C-alpha positions as semicolon CSV with decimal commas, in nm:
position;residue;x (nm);y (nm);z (nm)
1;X;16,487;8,075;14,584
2;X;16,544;7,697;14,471
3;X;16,250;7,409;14,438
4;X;16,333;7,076;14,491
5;X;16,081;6,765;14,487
6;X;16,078;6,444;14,668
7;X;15,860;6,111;14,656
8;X;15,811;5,809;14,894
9;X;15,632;5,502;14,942
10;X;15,640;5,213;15,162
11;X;15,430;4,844;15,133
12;X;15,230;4,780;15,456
13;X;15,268;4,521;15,681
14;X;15,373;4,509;16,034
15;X;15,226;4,606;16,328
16;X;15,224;4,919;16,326
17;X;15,135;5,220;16,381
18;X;15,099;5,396;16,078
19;X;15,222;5,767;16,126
20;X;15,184;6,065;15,821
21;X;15,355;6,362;15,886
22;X;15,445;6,296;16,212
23;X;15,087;6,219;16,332
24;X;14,976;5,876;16,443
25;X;14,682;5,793;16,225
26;X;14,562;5,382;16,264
27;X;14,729;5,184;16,541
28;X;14,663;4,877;16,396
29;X;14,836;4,925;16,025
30;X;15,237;4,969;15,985
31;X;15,451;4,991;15,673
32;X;15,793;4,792;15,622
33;X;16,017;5,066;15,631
34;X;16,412;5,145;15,802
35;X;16,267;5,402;15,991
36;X;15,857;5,476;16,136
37;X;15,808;5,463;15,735
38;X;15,650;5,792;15,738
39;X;15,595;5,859;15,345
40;X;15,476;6,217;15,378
41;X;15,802;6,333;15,589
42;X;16,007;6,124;15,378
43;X;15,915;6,276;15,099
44;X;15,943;6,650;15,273
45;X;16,332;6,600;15,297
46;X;16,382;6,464;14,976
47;X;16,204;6,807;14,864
48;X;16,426;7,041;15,137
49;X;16,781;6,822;15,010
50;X;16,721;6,802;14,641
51;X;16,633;7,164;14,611
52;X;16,961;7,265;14,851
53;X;17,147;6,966;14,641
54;X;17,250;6,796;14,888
55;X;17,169;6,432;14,819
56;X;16,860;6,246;14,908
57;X;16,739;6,104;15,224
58;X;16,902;5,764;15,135
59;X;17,247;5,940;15,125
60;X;17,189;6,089;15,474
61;X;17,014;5,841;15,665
62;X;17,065;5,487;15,498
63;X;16,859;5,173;15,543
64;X;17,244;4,991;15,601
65;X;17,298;5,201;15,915
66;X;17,142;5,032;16,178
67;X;17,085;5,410;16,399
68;X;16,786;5,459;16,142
69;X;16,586;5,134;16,228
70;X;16,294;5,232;16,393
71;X;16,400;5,639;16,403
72;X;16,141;5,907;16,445
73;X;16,086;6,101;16,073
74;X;16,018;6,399;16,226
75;X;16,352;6,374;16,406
76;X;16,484;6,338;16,083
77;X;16,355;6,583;15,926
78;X;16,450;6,831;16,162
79;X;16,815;6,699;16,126
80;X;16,799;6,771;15,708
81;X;16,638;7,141;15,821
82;X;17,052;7,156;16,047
83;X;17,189;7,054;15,723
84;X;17,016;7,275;15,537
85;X;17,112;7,579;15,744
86;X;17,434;7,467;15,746
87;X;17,456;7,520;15,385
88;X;17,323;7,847;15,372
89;X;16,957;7,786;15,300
90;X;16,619;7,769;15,508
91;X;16,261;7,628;15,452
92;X;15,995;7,856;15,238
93;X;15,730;7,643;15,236
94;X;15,560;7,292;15,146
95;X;15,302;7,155;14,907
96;X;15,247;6,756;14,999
97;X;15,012;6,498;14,844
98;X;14,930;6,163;15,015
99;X;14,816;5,895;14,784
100;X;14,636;5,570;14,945
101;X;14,296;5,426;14,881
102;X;14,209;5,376;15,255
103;X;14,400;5,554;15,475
104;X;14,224;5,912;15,504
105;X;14,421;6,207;15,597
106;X;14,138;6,468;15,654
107;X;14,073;6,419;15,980
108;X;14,412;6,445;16,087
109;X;14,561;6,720;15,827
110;X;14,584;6,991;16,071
111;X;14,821;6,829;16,291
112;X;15,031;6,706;16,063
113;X;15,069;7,042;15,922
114;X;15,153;7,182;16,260
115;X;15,371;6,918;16,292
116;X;15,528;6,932;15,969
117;X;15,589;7,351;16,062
118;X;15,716;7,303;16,396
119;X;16,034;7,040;16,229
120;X;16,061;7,330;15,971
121;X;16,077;7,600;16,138
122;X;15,813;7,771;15,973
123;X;15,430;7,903;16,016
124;X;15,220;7,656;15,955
125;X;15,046;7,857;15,687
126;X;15,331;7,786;15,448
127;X;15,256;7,405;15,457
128;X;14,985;7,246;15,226
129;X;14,881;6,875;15,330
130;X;14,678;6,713;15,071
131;X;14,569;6,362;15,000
132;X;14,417;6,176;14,666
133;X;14,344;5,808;14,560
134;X;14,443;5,593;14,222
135;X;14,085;5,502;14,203
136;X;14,183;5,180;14,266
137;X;14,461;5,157;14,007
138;X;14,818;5,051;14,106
139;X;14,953;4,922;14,396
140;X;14,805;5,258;14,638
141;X;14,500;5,120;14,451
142;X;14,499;4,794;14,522
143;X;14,575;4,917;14,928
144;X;14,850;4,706;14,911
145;X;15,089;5,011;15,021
146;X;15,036;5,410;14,996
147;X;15,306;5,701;14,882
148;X;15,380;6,086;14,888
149;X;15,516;6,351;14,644
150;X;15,628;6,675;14,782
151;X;15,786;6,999;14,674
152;X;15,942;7,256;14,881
153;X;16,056;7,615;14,818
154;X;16,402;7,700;15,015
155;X;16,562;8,034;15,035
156;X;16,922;8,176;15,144
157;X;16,958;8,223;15,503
């Protein structure tokens, strides 16, 4: 078994929509971001390809390439699972935080955890979604933006 961990975080602005783990959650908000700029999945693959070492999401889907802008995270994400398998390894499971003062994840955890399981390959019951604030402190603080740390167990194929 190998850990790996992965963190993301994107300024808002736009027009959004805001999406979390592959969930729409305000239609109003957006991020400035390559892709949909969703932090949690973002910070899922970083997790899956640091603990398989094999680079970080900038090194597989960079901001210069212009087939990112505006690309699905989830689709992504399922595309680092095909690069994981192809180097031997598969997803164990997921323990995610999402850190923003406003934006509340509660009421939509469930489906992004289904969500997040059906990209991996794996029962949702091996994927934690969790959420904090700064208190106010920072830039998630000041709501000026909002992030994600995750860590993800992989074993061999």
């Amino acid at each position: 078994m190998r850990v790996g961990q992965g963190i993301d975080s994107h300024r808002f602005g736009g027009d959004g929509p805001l999406v979390l783990g592959g969930v729409l959650v305000d239609e109003s908000r957006g991020v400035e971001a390559t892709s949909d700029g969703d932090v949690l999945v973002h910070a899922v693959i970083d997790a899956l390809l640091g603990a398989a070492a094999l680079g970080d999401l900038g090194s597989h889907y960079p901001s210069s390439d212009d087939r990112w802008h505006g690309a699905r995270s989830l689709d992504l994400l399922s595309d680092a699972v095909s690069k994981l398998e192809a180097a031997g390894w598969v997803p164990s499971n997921i323990d995610a935080t999402v850190i923003a003062q406003s934006v509340r994840v509660a009421p939509h955890r469930e489906a992004m955890r289904t969500a997040l399981a059906d990209a991996l390959g794996i029962d949702v019951g091996a994927v934690s979604v969790k959420a904090t604030t700064t208190d106010h402190l920072g830039f998630t603080g000041r709501d000026e933006g909002l992030a994600a740390f995750a860590t993800a167990a992989i074993n061999p194929a």
